[in-house]
Amino acid sequence: MQKDYEVKRFKKTLRTDEFYDRFFNFDLVQGYCKECPRYDTNYSCSPVDINIKEFIHEYEFIDIYVTQLLFNVEDYEREYTKESFNDFLNESYYKERDMIQQKVKDMESDYSKAISLTGPCNHCASNCKELYDECIHPEIRRFSLASLGLDSRKILKDLFDIELLLIEGKLPKYMNNVTSILYTK
């Protein structure tokens, strides 16, 4: 079943030092991460095994891409079962998220040094910390903004004037995905 929805795309570029200073809030973001069932089970999820400040400052710039989905009136009025809601999200939000993440990953080769922030990764297993003593694919591991202690809510508000809306079991007014790439030209 093909879903009909509107997609808005936004982009901002910042120097990494400014980005880190404005949006790093480790304690706040880790509080949210600790509520996730994946917490401390994956090497690209929180807590990470890198010096976050040094990692971000290895690069000169960050491009932040926001994909915002707005749905039709009938989508908001529809009663969803858990399964039909998941199907709806898979055919819309996750489809768009996967497309922008792949596009940003492909952009890594455009720069002398770059890494996309499209995690958490699942290259070997979603619970890789339980299986391995260290990341077995550090060359393809990608972190998420949250795992690095970066506040997506503040990024959305300060850079794009968008409020972060949570799903909480029903379709919110709009849905956003924030995907980024760190790079040096």
XYZ file of C-alpha atoms in Angstrom:
185
model
C 0.000 0.000 0.000
C 1.519 3.317 -1.109
C 1.240 6.140 1.417
C 0.597 9.713 0.357
C 2.280 12.360 2.484
C 4.143 15.635 2.135
C 7.902 15.778 2.704
C 9.765 18.947 3.620
C 13.549 18.949 3.659
C 15.833 21.380 5.467
C 19.613 21.714 5.749
C 22.004 23.772 7.855
C 25.802 23.800 7.928
C 27.801 24.719 11.020
C 31.413 24.583 12.053
C 31.867 21.648 14.416
C 33.172 23.771 17.290
C 30.011 25.905 17.243
C 27.815 22.825 16.827
C 29.415 21.061 19.794
C 29.237 24.140 22.031
C 25.560 24.801 21.229
C 24.114 21.304 21.207
C 26.212 19.007 23.394
C 24.203 18.186 26.525
C 25.392 14.753 27.529
C 23.593 14.389 30.855
C 20.207 15.438 29.473
C 20.409 13.243 26.376
C 21.805 10.263 28.254
C 18.793 10.436 30.559
C 16.616 9.736 27.504
C 19.016 7.085 26.220
C 18.909 5.191 29.506
C 15.167 4.694 28.984
C 15.792 2.873 25.679
C 15.882 -0.949 25.717
C 19.011 -0.779 23.504
C 20.969 1.241 26.085
C 24.451 -0.242 26.594
C 23.810 -3.141 24.197
C 25.299 -1.743 20.963
C 28.698 -0.138 20.283
C 27.093 2.706 18.346
C 24.574 3.433 21.121
C 25.079 5.006 24.512
C 27.362 4.850 26.302
C 29.963 5.099 23.532
C 33.629 4.187 23.895
C 35.119 7.347 22.355
C 36.039 10.835 23.470
C 33.047 12.627 21.969
C 34.528 16.130 21.918
C 37.703 14.936 20.180
C 35.661 12.841 17.749
C 33.507 15.798 16.655
C 36.439 18.213 16.509
C 38.329 15.882 14.135
C 36.106 17.432 11.465
C 35.611 21.050 10.348
C 31.920 21.124 9.476
C 28.635 19.391 10.061
C 25.667 19.369 7.718
C 22.364 18.747 9.475
C 19.508 17.419 7.350
C 15.926 17.398 8.573
C 13.259 15.409 6.793
C 9.782 16.372 7.956
C 6.688 14.338 7.063
C 3.175 15.767 7.107
C 0.238 13.471 6.554
C -3.281 13.688 5.147
C -6.300 14.466 7.320
C -7.617 10.916 6.912
C -4.316 9.518 8.246
C -4.815 11.480 11.482
C -8.454 10.437 11.797
C -7.824 6.742 11.163
C -7.894 4.256 14.043
C -4.727 2.172 14.034
C -3.950 -1.187 15.529
C -0.385 -1.553 16.720
C 0.387 -3.573 13.584
C -1.292 -1.158 11.153
C 0.447 1.810 12.830
C 3.822 0.072 12.465
C 3.030 -0.659 8.815
C 2.105 2.994 8.291
C 5.400 4.148 9.846
C 7.400 1.628 7.792
C 5.803 2.869 4.571
C 6.363 6.537 5.369
C 8.676 7.683 8.158
C 11.160 4.801 8.061
C 11.199 4.765 4.265
C 12.109 8.475 4.171
C 14.608 8.096 7.023
C 16.379 5.237 5.256
C 16.573 7.216 2.001
C 18.197 10.293 3.591
C 20.539 8.166 5.669
C 21.756 6.340 2.565
C 22.160 9.620 0.694
C 24.230 11.078 3.537
C 26.334 7.912 3.855
C 27.037 8.089 0.116
C 28.219 11.694 0.546
C 31.108 10.570 2.761
C 33.225 9.920 -0.345
C 32.755 13.554 -1.457
C 35.120 14.838 1.249
C 38.722 14.297 2.270
C 37.452 13.097 5.646
C 33.835 12.444 6.603
C 31.527 10.307 8.692
C 27.761 10.260 8.716
C 25.804 10.211 11.952
C 23.128 7.741 10.921
C 23.289 5.226 13.778
C 22.645 3.154 15.592
C 24.251 0.598 13.369
C 23.151 -3.013 13.124
C 25.852 -4.414 10.861
C 26.601 -7.438 12.996
C 23.867 -7.555 15.654
C 21.695 -5.053 17.479
C 23.081 -6.393 20.786
C 26.743 -6.525 19.724
C 28.063 -5.460 23.167
C 26.625 -8.647 24.588
C 28.336 -10.729 21.896
C 31.755 -9.084 21.405
C 34.355 -7.455 23.640
C 34.707 -4.559 21.175
C 33.189 -3.318 17.936
C 34.165 -5.774 15.208
C 33.408 -3.284 12.395
C 34.655 0.130 13.597
C 35.239 1.173 9.965
C 31.489 1.030 9.225
C 30.073 1.851 12.660
C 27.971 5.015 12.680
C 26.825 6.823 15.796
C 23.545 8.628 16.307
C 23.352 12.213 17.521
C 21.848 10.987 20.790
C 24.642 8.494 21.449
C 27.063 11.423 21.206
C 25.058 13.469 23.715
C 23.755 15.903 21.100
C 20.333 17.372 21.783
C 18.082 16.828 18.732
C 15.253 18.753 20.361
C 17.450 21.859 20.672
C 18.909 21.345 17.168
C 15.410 21.263 15.676
C 14.218 24.296 17.648
C 17.294 26.533 17.395
C 18.262 25.832 13.775
C 14.925 25.079 12.102
C 12.272 26.486 14.476
C 10.641 23.037 14.662
C 9.280 21.518 17.854
C 10.169 17.874 18.476
C 6.953 15.889 18.682
C 6.963 12.393 20.113
C 4.941 9.569 18.594
C 3.537 8.261 21.906
C 1.261 5.682 20.268
C -0.506 8.006 17.848
C 0.357 9.955 14.744
C 1.764 13.371 15.692
C 1.083 16.540 13.682
C 4.358 15.881 11.813
C 7.374 13.613 12.120
C 11.025 14.603 11.777
C 14.239 12.782 11.138
C 17.569 14.471 11.843
C 20.554 13.058 9.955
C 24.032 14.577 9.876
C 27.459 14.299 8.341
C 30.718 15.509 9.872
C 33.352 16.408 7.286
C 36.526 18.211 6.348
C 36.694 19.614 2.816
